[in-house]
Short mmCIF file of C-alpha atoms and ligand atoms in Angstrom, two decimals:
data_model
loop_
_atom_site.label_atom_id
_atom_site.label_comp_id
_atom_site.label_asym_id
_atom_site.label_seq_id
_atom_site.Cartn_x
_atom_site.Cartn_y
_atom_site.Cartn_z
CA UNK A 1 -0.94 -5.42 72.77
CA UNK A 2 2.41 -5.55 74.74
CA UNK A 3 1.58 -5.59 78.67
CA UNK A 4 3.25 -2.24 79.73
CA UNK A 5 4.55 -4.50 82.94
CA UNK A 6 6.97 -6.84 80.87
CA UNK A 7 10.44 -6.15 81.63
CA UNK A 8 11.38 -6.06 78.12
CA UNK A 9 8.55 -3.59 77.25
CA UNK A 10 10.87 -1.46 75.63
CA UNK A 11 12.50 -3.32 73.56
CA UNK A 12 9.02 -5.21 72.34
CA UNK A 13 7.63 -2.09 71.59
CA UNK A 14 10.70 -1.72 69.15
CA UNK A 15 10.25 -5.21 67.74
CA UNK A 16 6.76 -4.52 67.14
CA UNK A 17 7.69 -1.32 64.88
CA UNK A 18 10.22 -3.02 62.83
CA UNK A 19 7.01 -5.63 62.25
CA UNK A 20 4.94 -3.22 61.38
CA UNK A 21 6.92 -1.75 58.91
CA UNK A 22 7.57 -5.46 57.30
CA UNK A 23 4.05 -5.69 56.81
CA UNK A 24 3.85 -1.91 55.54
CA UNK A 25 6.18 -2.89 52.74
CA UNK A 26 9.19 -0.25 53.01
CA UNK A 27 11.32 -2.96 55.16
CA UNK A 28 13.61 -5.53 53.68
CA UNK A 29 13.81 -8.83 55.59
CA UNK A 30 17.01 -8.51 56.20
CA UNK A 31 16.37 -4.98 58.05
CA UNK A 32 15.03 -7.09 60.69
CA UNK A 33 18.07 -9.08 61.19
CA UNK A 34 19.98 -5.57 61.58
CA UNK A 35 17.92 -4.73 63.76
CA UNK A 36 18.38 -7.95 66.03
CA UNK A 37 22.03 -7.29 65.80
CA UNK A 38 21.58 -4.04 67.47
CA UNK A 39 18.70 -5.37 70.09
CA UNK A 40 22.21 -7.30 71.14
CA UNK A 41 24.33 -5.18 71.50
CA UNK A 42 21.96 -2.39 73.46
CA UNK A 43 21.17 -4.93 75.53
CA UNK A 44 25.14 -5.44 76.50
CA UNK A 45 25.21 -1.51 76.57
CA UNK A 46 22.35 -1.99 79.22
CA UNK A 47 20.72 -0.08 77.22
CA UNK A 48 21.58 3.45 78.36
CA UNK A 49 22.92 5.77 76.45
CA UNK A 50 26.61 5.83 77.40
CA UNK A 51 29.08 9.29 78.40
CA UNK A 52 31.12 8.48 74.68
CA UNK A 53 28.18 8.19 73.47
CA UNK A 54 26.66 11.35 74.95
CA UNK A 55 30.07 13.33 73.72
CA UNK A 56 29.87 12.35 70.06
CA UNK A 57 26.53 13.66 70.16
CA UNK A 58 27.63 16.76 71.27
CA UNK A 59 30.43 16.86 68.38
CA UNK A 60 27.77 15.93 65.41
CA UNK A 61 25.47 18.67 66.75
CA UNK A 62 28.40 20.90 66.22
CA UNK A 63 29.33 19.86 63.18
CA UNK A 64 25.75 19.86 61.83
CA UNK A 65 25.40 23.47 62.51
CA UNK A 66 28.46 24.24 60.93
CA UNK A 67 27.48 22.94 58.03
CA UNK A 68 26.60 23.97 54.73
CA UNK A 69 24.75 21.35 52.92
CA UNK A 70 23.92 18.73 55.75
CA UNK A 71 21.61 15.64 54.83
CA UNK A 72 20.25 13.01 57.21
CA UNK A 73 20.33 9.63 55.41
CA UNK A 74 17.02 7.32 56.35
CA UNK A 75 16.31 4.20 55.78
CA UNK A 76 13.94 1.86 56.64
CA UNK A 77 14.76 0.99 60.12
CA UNK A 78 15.40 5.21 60.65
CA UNK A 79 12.02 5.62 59.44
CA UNK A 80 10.00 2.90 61.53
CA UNK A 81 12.18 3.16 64.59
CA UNK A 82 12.47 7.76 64.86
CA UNK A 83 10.60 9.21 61.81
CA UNK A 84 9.40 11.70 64.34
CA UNK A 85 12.62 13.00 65.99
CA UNK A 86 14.12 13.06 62.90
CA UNK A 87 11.89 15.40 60.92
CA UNK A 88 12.48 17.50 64.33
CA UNK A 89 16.18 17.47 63.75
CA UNK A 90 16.09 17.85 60.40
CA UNK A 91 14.01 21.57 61.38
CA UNK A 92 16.12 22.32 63.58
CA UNK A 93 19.38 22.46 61.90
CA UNK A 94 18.19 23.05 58.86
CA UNK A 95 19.17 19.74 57.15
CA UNK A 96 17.48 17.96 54.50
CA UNK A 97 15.95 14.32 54.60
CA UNK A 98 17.02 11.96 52.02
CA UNK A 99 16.16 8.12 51.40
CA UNK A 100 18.57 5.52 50.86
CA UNK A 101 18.00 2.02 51.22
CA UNK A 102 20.19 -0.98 50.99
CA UNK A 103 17.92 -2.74 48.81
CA UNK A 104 16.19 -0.30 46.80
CA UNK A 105 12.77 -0.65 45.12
CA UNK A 106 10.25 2.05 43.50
CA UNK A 107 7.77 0.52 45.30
CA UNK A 108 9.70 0.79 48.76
CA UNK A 109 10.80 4.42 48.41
CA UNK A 110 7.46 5.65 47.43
CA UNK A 111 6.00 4.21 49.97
CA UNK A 112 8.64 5.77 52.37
CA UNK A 113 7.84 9.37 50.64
CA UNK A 114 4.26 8.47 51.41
CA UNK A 115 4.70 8.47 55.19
CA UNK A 116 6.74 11.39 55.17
CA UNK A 117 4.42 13.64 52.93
CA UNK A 118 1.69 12.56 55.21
CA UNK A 119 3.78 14.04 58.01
CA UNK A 120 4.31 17.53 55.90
CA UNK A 121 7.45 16.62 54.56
CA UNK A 122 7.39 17.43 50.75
CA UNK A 123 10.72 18.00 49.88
CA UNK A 124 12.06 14.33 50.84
CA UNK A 125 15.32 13.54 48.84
CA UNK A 126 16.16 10.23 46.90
CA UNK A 127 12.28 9.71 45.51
CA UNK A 128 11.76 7.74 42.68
CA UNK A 129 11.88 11.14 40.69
CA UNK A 130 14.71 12.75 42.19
CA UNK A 131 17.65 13.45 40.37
CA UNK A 132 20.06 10.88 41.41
CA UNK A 133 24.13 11.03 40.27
CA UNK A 134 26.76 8.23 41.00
CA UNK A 135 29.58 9.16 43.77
CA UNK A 136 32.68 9.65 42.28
CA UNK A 137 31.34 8.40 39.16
CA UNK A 138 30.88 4.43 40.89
CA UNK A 139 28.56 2.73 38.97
CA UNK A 140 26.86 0.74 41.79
CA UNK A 141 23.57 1.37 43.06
CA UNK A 142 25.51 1.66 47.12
CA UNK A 143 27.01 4.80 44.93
CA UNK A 144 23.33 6.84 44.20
CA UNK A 145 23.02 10.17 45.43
CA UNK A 146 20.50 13.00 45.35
CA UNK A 147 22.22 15.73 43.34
CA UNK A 148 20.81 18.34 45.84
CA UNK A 149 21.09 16.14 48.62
CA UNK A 150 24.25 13.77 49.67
CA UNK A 151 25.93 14.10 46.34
CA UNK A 152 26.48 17.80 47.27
CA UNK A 153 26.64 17.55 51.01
CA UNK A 154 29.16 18.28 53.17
CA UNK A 155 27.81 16.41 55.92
CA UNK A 156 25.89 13.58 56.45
CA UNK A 157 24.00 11.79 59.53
CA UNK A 158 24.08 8.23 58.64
CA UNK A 159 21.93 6.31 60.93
CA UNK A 160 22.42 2.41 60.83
CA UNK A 161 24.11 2.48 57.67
CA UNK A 162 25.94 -0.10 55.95
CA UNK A 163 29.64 -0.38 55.77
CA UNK A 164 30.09 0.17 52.10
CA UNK A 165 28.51 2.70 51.55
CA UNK A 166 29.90 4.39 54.59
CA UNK A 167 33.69 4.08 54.08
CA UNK A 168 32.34 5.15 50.00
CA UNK A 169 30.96 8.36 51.78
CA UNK A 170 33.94 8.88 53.58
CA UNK A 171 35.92 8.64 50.66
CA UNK A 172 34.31 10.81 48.53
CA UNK A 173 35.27 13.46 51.19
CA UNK A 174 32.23 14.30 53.47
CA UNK A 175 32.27 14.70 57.19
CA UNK A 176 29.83 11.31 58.15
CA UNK A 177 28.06 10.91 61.83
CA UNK A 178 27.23 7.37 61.95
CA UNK A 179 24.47 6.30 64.39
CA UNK A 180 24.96 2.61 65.15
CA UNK A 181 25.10 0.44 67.68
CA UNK A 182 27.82 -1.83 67.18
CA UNK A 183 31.38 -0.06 67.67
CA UNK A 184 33.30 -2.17 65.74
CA UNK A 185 31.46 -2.04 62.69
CA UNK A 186 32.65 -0.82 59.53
CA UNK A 187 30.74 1.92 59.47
CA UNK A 188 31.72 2.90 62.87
CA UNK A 189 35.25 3.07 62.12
CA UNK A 190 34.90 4.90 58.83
CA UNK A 191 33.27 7.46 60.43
CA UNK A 192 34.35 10.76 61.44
CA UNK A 193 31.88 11.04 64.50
CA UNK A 194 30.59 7.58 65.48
CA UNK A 195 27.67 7.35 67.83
CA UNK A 196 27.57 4.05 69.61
CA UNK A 197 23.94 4.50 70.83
CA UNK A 198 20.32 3.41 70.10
CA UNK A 199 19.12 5.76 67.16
CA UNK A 200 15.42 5.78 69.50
CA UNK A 201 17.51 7.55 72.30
CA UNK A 202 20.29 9.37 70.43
CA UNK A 203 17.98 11.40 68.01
CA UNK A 204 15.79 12.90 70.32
CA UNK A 205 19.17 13.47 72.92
CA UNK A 206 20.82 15.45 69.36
CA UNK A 207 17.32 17.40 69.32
CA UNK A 208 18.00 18.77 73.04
CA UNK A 209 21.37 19.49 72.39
CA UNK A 210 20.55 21.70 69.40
CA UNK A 211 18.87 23.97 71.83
CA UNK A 212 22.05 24.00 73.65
CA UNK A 213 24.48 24.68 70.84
CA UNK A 214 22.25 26.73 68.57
CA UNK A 215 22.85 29.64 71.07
CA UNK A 216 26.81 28.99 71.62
CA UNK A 217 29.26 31.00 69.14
CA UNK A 218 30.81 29.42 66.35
CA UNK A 219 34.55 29.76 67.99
CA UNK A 220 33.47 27.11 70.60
CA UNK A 221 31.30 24.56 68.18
CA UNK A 222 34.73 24.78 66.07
CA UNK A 223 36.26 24.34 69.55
CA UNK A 224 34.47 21.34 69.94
CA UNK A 225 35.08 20.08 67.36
CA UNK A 226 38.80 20.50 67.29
CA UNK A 227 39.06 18.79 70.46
CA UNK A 228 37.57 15.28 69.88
CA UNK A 229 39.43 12.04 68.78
CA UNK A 230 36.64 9.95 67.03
CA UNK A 231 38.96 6.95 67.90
CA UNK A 232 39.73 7.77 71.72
CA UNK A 233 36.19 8.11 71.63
CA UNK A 234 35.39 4.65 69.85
CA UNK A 235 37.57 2.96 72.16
CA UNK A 236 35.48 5.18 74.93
CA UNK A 237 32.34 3.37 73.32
CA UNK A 238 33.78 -0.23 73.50
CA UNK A 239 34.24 -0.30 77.10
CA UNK A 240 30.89 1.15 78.08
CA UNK A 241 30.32 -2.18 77.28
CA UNK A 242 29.34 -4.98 80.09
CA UNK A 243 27.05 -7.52 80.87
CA UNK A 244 24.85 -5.87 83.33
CA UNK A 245 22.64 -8.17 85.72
CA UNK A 246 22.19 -10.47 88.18
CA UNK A 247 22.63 -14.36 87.30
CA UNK A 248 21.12 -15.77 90.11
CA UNK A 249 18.06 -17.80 88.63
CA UNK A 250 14.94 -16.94 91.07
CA UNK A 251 12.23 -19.52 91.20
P1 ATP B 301 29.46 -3.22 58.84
O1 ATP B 301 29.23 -1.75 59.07
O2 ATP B 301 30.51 -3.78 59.74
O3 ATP B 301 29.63 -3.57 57.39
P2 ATP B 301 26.89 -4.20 58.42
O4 ATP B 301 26.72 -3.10 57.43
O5 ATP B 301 26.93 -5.60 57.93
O6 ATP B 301 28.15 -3.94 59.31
P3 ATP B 301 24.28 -4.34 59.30
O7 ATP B 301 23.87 -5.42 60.22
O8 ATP B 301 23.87 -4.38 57.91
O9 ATP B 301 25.81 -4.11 59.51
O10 ATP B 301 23.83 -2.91 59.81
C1 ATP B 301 23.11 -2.72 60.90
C2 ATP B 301 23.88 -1.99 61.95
O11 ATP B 301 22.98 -1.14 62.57
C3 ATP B 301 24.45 -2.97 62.98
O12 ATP B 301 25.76 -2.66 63.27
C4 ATP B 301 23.55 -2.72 64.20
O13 ATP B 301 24.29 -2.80 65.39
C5 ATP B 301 23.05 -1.32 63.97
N1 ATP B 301 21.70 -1.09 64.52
C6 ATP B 301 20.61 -1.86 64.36
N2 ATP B 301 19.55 -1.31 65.01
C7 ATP B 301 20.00 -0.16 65.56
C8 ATP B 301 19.40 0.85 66.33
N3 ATP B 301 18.11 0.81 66.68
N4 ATP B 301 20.17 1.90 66.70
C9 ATP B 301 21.47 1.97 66.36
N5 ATP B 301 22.10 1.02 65.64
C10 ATP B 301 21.38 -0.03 65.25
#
């Protein structure tokens, strides 16, 4: 039990999820190295969710709604660290769930449908007996998509996703919203609207401004839209980093 007093309480609360979901089965090992590269860099972002951050948000939202076919892409860490939120998004605009993990096994994804038919989600994307097609007819296993789902979609919310298989997204011509941490990442830069923000903050923040947007016309979501650089914005991100803190060493 994590003493609700430690100044890291947070961020051990995070940890312990990730843990958890090691010894569940549905995380890879390396999953856990991921995530410590993102503890890192939330830590340098103080971790707050940052004003670049905040305005890509609003951008995805808009583009979400807009959207014909739009699929949120979990993995493991997505579904240890914000299952909850993100079956709330999902409802809320209308998207569908799909799993895709970086190292795929049955046993993994059923296990991952498990925990999200236990929450009432039946219709989960990318099971084991889903029909899955290769993007633009790659024959790699980065290249799998659900026929209904990402193969078809227009676009997709890719949380902590890898940088192959975003830049393949983006290739294959759909609008992606990335959700990681680390602005210079591949997948960062090969997105079209790249949120530099912890997915435990920026998920529920999306789910507010849904409420926001949902009533707004479609002229001013395009509006929104229109007006956003995804690289002023990325370069935005990278300075909202600093070293926050005080070095003085207190005995
Ligand atoms: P690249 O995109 O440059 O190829 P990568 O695919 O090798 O990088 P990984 O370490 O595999 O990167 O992917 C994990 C990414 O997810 C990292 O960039 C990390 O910062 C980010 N990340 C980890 N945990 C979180 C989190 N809780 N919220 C948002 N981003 C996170």
């Amino acid at each position: 039990m994590i003493n609700k007093n430690h100044p890291r309480y947070n961020s051990l609360v995070l940890r312990e999820k990730i843990e958890k979901a090691y010894d569940d089965g549905y995380l890879g090992k390396t999953a856990m190295i991921a995530h410590g590269r993102g503890e890192a860099f939330d830590y340098l972002l103080g971790e707050e969710t940052s004003y670049p951050a905040k305005r890509s948000m609003y951008v995805a939202v808009a583009r979400l709604l807009l959207a014909k076919n739009p699929v949120i892409s979990v993995n493991g860490n997505t579904v240890a660290l914000a299952i909850d939120d993100i079956i709330e998004l999902a409802e809320n605009i209308n998207a569908k769930i799909e799993i895709n993990l970086f190292y795929r096994t049955e046993k993994r994804v059923e296990k991952i449908a498990k925990i999200f038919k236990e929450k009432g989600c039946n219709d989960i994307l990318g099971t084991n007996d889903d029909e899955i097609e290769y993007i633009n007819n790659i024959k790699s296993s980065r290249a799998t998509a659900s026929l209904k789902g990402i193969y078809t979609a227009d676009v997709v919310l890719i949380p902590l996703e890898d940088g192959d298989r975003a830049e393949l997204l983006s290739k294959a011509g759909k609008k992606t919203i990335s959700i990681d941490l680390n602005p210079l990442s591949r997948t960062s830069k090969a997105s079209d609207i790249s949120i530099v923000d912890n997915i435990v903050r920026a998920i529920p923040f999306m789910n507010e401004i849904v409420k926001d947007l949902k009533m707004q016309t479609i002229d001013l979501l395009e509006k929104i839209i229109k007006d956003y650089s995804n690289e002023d914005n990325l370069k935005d991100s990278l300075d909202s980093f600093k070293i926050k803190g005080d070095i003085k060493w207190k005995l």
